[in-house]
mmCIF file of C-alpha atoms in Angstrom:
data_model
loop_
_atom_site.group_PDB
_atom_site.id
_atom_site.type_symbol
_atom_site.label_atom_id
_atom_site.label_comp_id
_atom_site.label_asym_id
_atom_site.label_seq_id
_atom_site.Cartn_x
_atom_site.Cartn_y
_atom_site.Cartn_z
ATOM 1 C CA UNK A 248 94.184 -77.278 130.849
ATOM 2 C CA UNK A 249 94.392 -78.807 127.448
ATOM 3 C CA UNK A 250 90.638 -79.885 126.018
ATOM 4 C CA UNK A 251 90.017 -83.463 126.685
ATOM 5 C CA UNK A 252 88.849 -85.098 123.207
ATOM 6 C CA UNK A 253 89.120 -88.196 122.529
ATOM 7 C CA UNK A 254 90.932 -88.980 119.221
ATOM 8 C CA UNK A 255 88.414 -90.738 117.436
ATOM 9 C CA UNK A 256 85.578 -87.554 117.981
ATOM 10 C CA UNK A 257 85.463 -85.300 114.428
ATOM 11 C CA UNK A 258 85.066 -82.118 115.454
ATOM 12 C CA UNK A 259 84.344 -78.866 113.416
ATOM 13 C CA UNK A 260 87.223 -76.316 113.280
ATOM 14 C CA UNK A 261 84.525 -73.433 113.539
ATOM 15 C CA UNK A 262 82.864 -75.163 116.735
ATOM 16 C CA UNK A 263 83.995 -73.887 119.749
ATOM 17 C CA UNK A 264 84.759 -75.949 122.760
ATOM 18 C CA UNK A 265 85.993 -74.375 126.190
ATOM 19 C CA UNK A 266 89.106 -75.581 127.125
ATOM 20 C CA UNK A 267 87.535 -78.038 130.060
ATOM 21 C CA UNK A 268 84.770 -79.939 127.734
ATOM 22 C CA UNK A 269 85.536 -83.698 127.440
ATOM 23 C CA UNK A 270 84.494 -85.649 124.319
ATOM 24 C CA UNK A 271 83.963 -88.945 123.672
ATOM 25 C CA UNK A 272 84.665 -91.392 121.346
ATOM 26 C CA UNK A 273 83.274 -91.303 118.107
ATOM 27 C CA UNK A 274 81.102 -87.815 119.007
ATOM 28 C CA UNK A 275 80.255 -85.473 115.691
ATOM 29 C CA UNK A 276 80.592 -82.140 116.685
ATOM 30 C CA UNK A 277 79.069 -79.496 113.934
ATOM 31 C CA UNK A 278 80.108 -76.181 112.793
ATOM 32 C CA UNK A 279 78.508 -73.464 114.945
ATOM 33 C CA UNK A 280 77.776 -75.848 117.646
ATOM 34 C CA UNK A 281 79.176 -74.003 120.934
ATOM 35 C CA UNK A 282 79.742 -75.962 124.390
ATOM 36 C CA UNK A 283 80.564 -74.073 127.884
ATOM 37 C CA UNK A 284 83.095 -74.728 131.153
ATOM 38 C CA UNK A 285 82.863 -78.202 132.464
ATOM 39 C CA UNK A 286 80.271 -80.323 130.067
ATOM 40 C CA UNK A 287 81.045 -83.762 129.302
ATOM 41 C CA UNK A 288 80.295 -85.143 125.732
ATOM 42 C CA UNK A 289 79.523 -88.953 125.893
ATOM 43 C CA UNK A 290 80.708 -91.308 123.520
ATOM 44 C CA UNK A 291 78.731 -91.488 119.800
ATOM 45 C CA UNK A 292 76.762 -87.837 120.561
ATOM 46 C CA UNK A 293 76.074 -86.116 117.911
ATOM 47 C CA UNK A 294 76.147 -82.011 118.193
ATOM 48 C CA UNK A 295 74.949 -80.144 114.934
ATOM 49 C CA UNK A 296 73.612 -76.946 113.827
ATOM 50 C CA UNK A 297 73.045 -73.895 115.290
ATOM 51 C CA UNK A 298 73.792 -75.346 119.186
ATOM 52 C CA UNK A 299 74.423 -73.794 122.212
ATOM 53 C CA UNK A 300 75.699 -75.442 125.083
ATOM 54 C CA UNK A 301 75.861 -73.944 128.474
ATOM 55 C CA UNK A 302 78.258 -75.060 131.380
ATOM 56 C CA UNK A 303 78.866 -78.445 133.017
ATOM 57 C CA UNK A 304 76.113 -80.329 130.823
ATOM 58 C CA UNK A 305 76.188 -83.831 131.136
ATOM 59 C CA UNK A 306 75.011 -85.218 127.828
ATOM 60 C CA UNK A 307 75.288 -89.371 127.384
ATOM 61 C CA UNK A 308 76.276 -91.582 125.104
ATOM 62 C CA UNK A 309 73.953 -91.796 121.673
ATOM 63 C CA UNK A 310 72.322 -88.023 122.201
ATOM 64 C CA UNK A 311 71.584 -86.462 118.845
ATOM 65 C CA UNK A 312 71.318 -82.792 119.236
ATOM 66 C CA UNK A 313 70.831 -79.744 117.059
ATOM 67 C CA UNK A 314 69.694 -81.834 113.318
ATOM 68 C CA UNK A 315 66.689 -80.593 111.407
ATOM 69 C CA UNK A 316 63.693 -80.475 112.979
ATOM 70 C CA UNK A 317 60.885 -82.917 111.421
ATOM 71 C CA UNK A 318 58.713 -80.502 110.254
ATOM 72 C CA UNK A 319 57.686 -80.406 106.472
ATOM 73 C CA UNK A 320 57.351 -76.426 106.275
ATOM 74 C CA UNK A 321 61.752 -76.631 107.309
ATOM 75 C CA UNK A 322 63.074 -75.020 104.191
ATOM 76 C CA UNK A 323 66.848 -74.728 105.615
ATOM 77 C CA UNK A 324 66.326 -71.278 107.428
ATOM 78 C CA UNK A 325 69.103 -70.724 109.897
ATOM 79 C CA UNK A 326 67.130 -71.590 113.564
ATOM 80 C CA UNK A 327 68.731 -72.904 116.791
ATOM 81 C CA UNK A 328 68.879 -74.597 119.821
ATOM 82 C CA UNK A 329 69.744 -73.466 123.092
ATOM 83 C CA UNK A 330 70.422 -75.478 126.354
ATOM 84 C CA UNK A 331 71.648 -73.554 129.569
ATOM 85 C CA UNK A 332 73.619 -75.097 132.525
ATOM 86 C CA UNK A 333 73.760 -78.350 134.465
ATOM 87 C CA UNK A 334 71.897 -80.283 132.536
ATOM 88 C CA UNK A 335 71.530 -83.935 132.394
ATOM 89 C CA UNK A 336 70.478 -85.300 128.820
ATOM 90 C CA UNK A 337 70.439 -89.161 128.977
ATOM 91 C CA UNK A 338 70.815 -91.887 126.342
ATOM 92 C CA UNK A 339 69.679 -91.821 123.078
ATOM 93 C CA UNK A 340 67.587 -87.922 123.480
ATOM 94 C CA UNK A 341 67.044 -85.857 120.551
ATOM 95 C CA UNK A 342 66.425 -82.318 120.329
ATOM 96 C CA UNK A 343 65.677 -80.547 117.143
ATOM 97 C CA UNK A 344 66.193 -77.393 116.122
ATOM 98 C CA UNK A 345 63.037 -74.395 115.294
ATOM 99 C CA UNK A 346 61.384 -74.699 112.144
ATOM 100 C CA UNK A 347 61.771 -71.130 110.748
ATOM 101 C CA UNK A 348 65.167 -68.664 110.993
ATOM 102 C CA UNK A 349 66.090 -66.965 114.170
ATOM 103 C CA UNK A 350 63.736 -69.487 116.080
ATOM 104 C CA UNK A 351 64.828 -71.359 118.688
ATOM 105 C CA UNK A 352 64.233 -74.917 120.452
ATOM 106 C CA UNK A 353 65.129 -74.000 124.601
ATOM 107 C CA UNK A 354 65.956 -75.807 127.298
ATOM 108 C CA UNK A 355 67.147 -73.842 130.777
ATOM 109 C CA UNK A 356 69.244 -75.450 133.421
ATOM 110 C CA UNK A 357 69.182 -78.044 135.840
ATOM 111 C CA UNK A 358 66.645 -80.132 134.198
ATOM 112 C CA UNK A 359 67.168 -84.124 133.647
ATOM 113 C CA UNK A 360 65.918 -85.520 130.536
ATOM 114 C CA UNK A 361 65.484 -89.592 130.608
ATOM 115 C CA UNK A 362 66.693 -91.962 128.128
ATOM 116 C CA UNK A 363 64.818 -91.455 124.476
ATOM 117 C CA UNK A 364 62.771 -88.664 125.640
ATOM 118 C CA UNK A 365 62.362 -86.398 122.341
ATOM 119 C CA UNK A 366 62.377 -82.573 122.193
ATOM 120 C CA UNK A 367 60.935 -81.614 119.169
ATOM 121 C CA UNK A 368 61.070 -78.815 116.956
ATOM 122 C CA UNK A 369 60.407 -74.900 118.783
ATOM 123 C CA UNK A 370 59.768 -76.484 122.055
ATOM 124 C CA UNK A 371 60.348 -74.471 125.600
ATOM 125 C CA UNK A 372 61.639 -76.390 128.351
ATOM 126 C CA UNK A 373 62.407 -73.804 131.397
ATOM 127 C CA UNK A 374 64.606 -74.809 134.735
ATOM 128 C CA UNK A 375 64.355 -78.305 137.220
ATOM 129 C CA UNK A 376 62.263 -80.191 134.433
ATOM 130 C CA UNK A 377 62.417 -83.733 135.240
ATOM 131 C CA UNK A 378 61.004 -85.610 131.690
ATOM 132 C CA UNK A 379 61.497 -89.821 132.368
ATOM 133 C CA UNK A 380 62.390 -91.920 129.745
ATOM 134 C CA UNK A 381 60.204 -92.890 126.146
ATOM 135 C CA UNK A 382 58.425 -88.991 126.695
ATOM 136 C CA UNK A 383 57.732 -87.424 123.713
ATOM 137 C CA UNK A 384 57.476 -84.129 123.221
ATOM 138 C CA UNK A 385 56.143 -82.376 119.611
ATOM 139 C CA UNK A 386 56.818 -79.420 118.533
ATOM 140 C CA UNK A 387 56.047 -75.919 120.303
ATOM 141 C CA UNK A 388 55.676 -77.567 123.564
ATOM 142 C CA UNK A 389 56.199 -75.462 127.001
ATOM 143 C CA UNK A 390 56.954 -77.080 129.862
ATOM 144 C CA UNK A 391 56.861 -74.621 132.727
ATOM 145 C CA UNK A 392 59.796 -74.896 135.899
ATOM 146 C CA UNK A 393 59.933 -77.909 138.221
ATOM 147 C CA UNK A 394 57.272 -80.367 136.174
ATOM 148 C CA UNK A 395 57.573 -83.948 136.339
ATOM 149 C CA UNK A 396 56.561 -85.898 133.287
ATOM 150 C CA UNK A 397 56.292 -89.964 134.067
ATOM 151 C CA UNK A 398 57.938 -92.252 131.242
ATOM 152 C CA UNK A 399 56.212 -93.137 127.832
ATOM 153 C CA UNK A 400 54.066 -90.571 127.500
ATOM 154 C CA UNK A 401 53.076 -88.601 124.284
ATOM 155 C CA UNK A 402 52.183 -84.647 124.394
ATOM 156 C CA UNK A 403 50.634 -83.157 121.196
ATOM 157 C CA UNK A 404 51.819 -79.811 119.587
ATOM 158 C CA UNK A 405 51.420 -76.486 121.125
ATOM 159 C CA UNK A 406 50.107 -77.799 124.853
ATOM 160 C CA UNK A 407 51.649 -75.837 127.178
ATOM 161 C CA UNK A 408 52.271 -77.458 130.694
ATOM 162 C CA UNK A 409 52.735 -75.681 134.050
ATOM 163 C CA UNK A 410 54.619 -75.070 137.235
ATOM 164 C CA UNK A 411 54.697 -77.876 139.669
ATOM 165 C CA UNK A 412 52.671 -80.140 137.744
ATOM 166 C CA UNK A 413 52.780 -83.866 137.709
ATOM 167 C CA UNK A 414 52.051 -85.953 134.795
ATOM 168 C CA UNK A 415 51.607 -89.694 134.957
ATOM 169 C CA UNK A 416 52.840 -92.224 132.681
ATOM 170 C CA UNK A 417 51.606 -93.617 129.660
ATOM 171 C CA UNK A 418 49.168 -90.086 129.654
ATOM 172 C CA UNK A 419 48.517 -88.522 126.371
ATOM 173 C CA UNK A 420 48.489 -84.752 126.904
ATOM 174 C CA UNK A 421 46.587 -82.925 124.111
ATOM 175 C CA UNK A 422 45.150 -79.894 126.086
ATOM 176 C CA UNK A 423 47.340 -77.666 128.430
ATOM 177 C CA UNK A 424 48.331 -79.313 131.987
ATOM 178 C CA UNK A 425 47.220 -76.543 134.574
ATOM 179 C CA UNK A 426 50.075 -75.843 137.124
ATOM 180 C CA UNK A 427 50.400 -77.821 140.526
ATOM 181 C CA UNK A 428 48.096 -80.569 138.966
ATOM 182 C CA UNK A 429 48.552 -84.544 138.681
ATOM 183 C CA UNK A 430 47.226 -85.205 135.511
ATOM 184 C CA UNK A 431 46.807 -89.095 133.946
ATOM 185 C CA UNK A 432 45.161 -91.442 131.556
ATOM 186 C CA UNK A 433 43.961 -91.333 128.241
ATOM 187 C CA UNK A 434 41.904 -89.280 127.745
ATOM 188 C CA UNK A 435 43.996 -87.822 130.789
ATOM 189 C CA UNK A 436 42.277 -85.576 133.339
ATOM 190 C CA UNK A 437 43.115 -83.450 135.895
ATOM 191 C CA UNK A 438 43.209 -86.034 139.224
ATOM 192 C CA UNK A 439 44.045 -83.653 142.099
ATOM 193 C CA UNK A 440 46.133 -81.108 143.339
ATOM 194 C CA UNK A 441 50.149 -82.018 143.052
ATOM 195 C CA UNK A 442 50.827 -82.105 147.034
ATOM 196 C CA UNK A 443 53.694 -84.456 147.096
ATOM 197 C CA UNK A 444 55.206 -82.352 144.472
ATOM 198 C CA UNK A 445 54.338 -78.793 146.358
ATOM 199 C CA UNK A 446 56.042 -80.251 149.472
ATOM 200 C CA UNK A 447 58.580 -81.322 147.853
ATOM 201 C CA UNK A 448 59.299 -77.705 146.391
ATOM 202 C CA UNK A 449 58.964 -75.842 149.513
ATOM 203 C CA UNK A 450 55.621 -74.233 149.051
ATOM 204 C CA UNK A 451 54.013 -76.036 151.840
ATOM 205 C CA UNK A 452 55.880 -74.214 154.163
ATOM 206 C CA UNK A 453 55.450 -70.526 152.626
ATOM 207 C CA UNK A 454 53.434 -68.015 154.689
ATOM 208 C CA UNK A 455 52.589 -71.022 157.059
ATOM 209 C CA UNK A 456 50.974 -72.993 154.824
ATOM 210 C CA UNK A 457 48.493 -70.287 153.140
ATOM 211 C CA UNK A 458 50.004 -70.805 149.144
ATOM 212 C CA UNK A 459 48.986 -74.651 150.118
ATOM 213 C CA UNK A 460 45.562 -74.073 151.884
ATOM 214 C CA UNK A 461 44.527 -71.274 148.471
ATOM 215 C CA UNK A 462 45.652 -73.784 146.044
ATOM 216 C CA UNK A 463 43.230 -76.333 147.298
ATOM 217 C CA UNK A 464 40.724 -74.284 147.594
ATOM 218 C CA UNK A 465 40.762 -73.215 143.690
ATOM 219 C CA UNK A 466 41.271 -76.846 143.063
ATOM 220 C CA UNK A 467 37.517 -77.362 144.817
ATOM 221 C CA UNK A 468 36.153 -74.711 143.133
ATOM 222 C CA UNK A 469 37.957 -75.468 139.761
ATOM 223 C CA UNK A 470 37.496 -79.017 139.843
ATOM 224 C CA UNK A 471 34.968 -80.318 142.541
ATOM 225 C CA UNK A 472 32.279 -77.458 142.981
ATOM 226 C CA UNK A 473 29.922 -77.943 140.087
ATOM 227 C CA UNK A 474 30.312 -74.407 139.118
ATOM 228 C CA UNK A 475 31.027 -74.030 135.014
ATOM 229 C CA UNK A 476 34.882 -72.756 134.562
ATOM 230 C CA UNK A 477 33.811 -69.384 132.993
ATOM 231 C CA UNK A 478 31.708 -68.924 136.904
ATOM 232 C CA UNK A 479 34.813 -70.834 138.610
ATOM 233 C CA UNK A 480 37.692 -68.422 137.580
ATOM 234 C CA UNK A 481 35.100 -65.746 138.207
ATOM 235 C CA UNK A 482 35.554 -67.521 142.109
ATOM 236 C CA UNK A 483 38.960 -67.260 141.665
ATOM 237 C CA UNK A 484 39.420 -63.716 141.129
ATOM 238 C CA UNK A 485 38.049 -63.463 145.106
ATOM 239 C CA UNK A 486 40.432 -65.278 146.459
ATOM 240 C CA UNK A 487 43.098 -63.359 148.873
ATOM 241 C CA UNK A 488 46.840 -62.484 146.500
ATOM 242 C CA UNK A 489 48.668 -64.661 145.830
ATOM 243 C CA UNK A 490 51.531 -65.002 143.826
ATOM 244 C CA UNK A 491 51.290 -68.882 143.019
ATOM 245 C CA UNK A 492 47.498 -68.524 143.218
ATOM 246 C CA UNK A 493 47.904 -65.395 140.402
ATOM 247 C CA UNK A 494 49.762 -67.623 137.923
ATOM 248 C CA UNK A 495 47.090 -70.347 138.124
ATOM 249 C CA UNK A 496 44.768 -68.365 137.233
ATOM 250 C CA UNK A 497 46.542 -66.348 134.367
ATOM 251 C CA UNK A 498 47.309 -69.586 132.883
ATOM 252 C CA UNK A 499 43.647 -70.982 132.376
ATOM 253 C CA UNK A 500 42.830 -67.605 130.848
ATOM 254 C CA UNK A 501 45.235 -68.122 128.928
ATOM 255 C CA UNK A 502 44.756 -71.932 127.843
ATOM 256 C CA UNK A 503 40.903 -70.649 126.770
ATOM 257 C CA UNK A 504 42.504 -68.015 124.828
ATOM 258 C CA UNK A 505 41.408 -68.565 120.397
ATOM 259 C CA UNK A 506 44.229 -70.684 119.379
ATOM 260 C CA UNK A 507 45.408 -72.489 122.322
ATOM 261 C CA UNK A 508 44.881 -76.408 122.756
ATOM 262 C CA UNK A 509 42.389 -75.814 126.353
ATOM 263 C CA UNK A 510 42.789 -77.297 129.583
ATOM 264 C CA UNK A 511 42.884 -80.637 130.492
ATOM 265 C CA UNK A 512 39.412 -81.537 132.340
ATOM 266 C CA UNK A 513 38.498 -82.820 136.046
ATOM 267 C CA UNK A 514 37.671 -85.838 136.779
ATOM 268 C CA UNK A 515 33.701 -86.297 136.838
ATOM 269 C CA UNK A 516 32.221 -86.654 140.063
ATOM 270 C CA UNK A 517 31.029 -90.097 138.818
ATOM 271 C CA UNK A 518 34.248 -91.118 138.162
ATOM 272 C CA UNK A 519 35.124 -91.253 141.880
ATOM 273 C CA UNK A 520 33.566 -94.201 142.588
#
């Protein structure tokens, strides 16, 4: 099956296209820019770079991938971006390349990226990501498998943002986002435990309902119980195993960790009123 390009797109010789990618009209496709089985190229996309492409990748009209990333300490170094398979990048997205050579910017597969959300330099996004439109993202971000960020939102450098959680829109994120939270506002805080989200996912029904019934109960202590967080994650550690329940807790150690942004607070008891 011959490549489908349209005969207006300017494409590299030393890119490499499978055989089944379709290209649109007007698309720039880059030297070194490599696209897998089955991906679709909208109309006016721009490809450059160091890109990988992974299969059937929808990416719309207007995308700009793979250009320097906006980052003064980018002295040309050779760095990349990699995106895996069954993607959906909307409208107008931009994703830029790592700042420094043989870094990369990631995204895994199956994730949906909204209209003018932008990926910015080094950032980690890993599988089932859903990021609505006007979100962005600076640079070093990690967004964990199966978030949801809500539109027109605004997350500084280097938070890192976990499993399962929920972020509302118009937040601004400038600590780490624990995982199977619904975080909001500005300043945001940590509202309650992600249970539409958890449902949604399948963990409600693990083990009858145990992953659900020991997340909520390190939510209380976390978030509710009055205790400081060095005396909650101390609370923690007595909890029955659980896999879910482990990661939780080896991300706030983490977040606390000399160099990291934090964790997003609770909500003060005040506040509930």
């Amino acid at each position: 099956m011959a490549t489908l390009i349209h005969p207006t797109a300017v494409i590299h010789s030393g890119a490499q296209l499978h055989p089944t990618v379709q290209v649109g009209a007007y698309a720039v496709i880059g030297d070194n820019v490599t696209i897998g089985a089955g991906s679709l190229v909208g109309h006016h996309v721009v490809l450059e770079g160091h890109t990988e492409i992974g299969d059937r990748n929808h990416i719309f009209p207007g995308a700009v991938i793979g250009l320097e990333p906006q980052d003064l300490k980018y002295d040309g170094a050779v760095s990349l971006v990699k995106i895996g398979d069954d993607n959906q990048i909307r409208e107008f997205v931009t994703i830029h390349r790592a700042t420094f050579a043989g870094e990369v910017t990631s995204i895994g597969n199956n994730n949906m990226l909204m209209a003018n959300v932008h990926v910015g330099h080094n950032c980690s996004i890993e599988d089932q990501v859903i990021i609505s439109n006007a979100v962005a993202l600076a640079g070093h971000v990690h967004i964990e498998s199966r978030a949801r960020l809500s539109g027109v939102l605004g997350v500084h450098q280097f938070v890192h943002i976990g499993r399962h959680a929920m972020v509302g829109g118009m937040a601004r994120i400038d600590r780490d986002v624990p995982p199977y939270m619904t975080v909001e506002g500005n300043p945001s805080r940590v509202r309650a435990l992600n249970l539409i989200g958890l449902q949604r996912s399948g963990l409600a029904d693990e083990h009858q309902g145990q992953t659900m019934q020991l997340l909520k109960k390190a939510f209380r202590l976390i978030y509710r119980s009055g205790l400081t967080l060095n005396d909650a994650i101390e609370q923690l550690e007595l909890l029955p195993e659980n896999l879910h329940l482990q990661h939780l807790h080896q991300f706030i150690r983490q977040s606390l960790m000399p160099g990291r942004r934090g964790l997003t607070p609770g909500r003060r008891i005040k506040d509930e009123g």
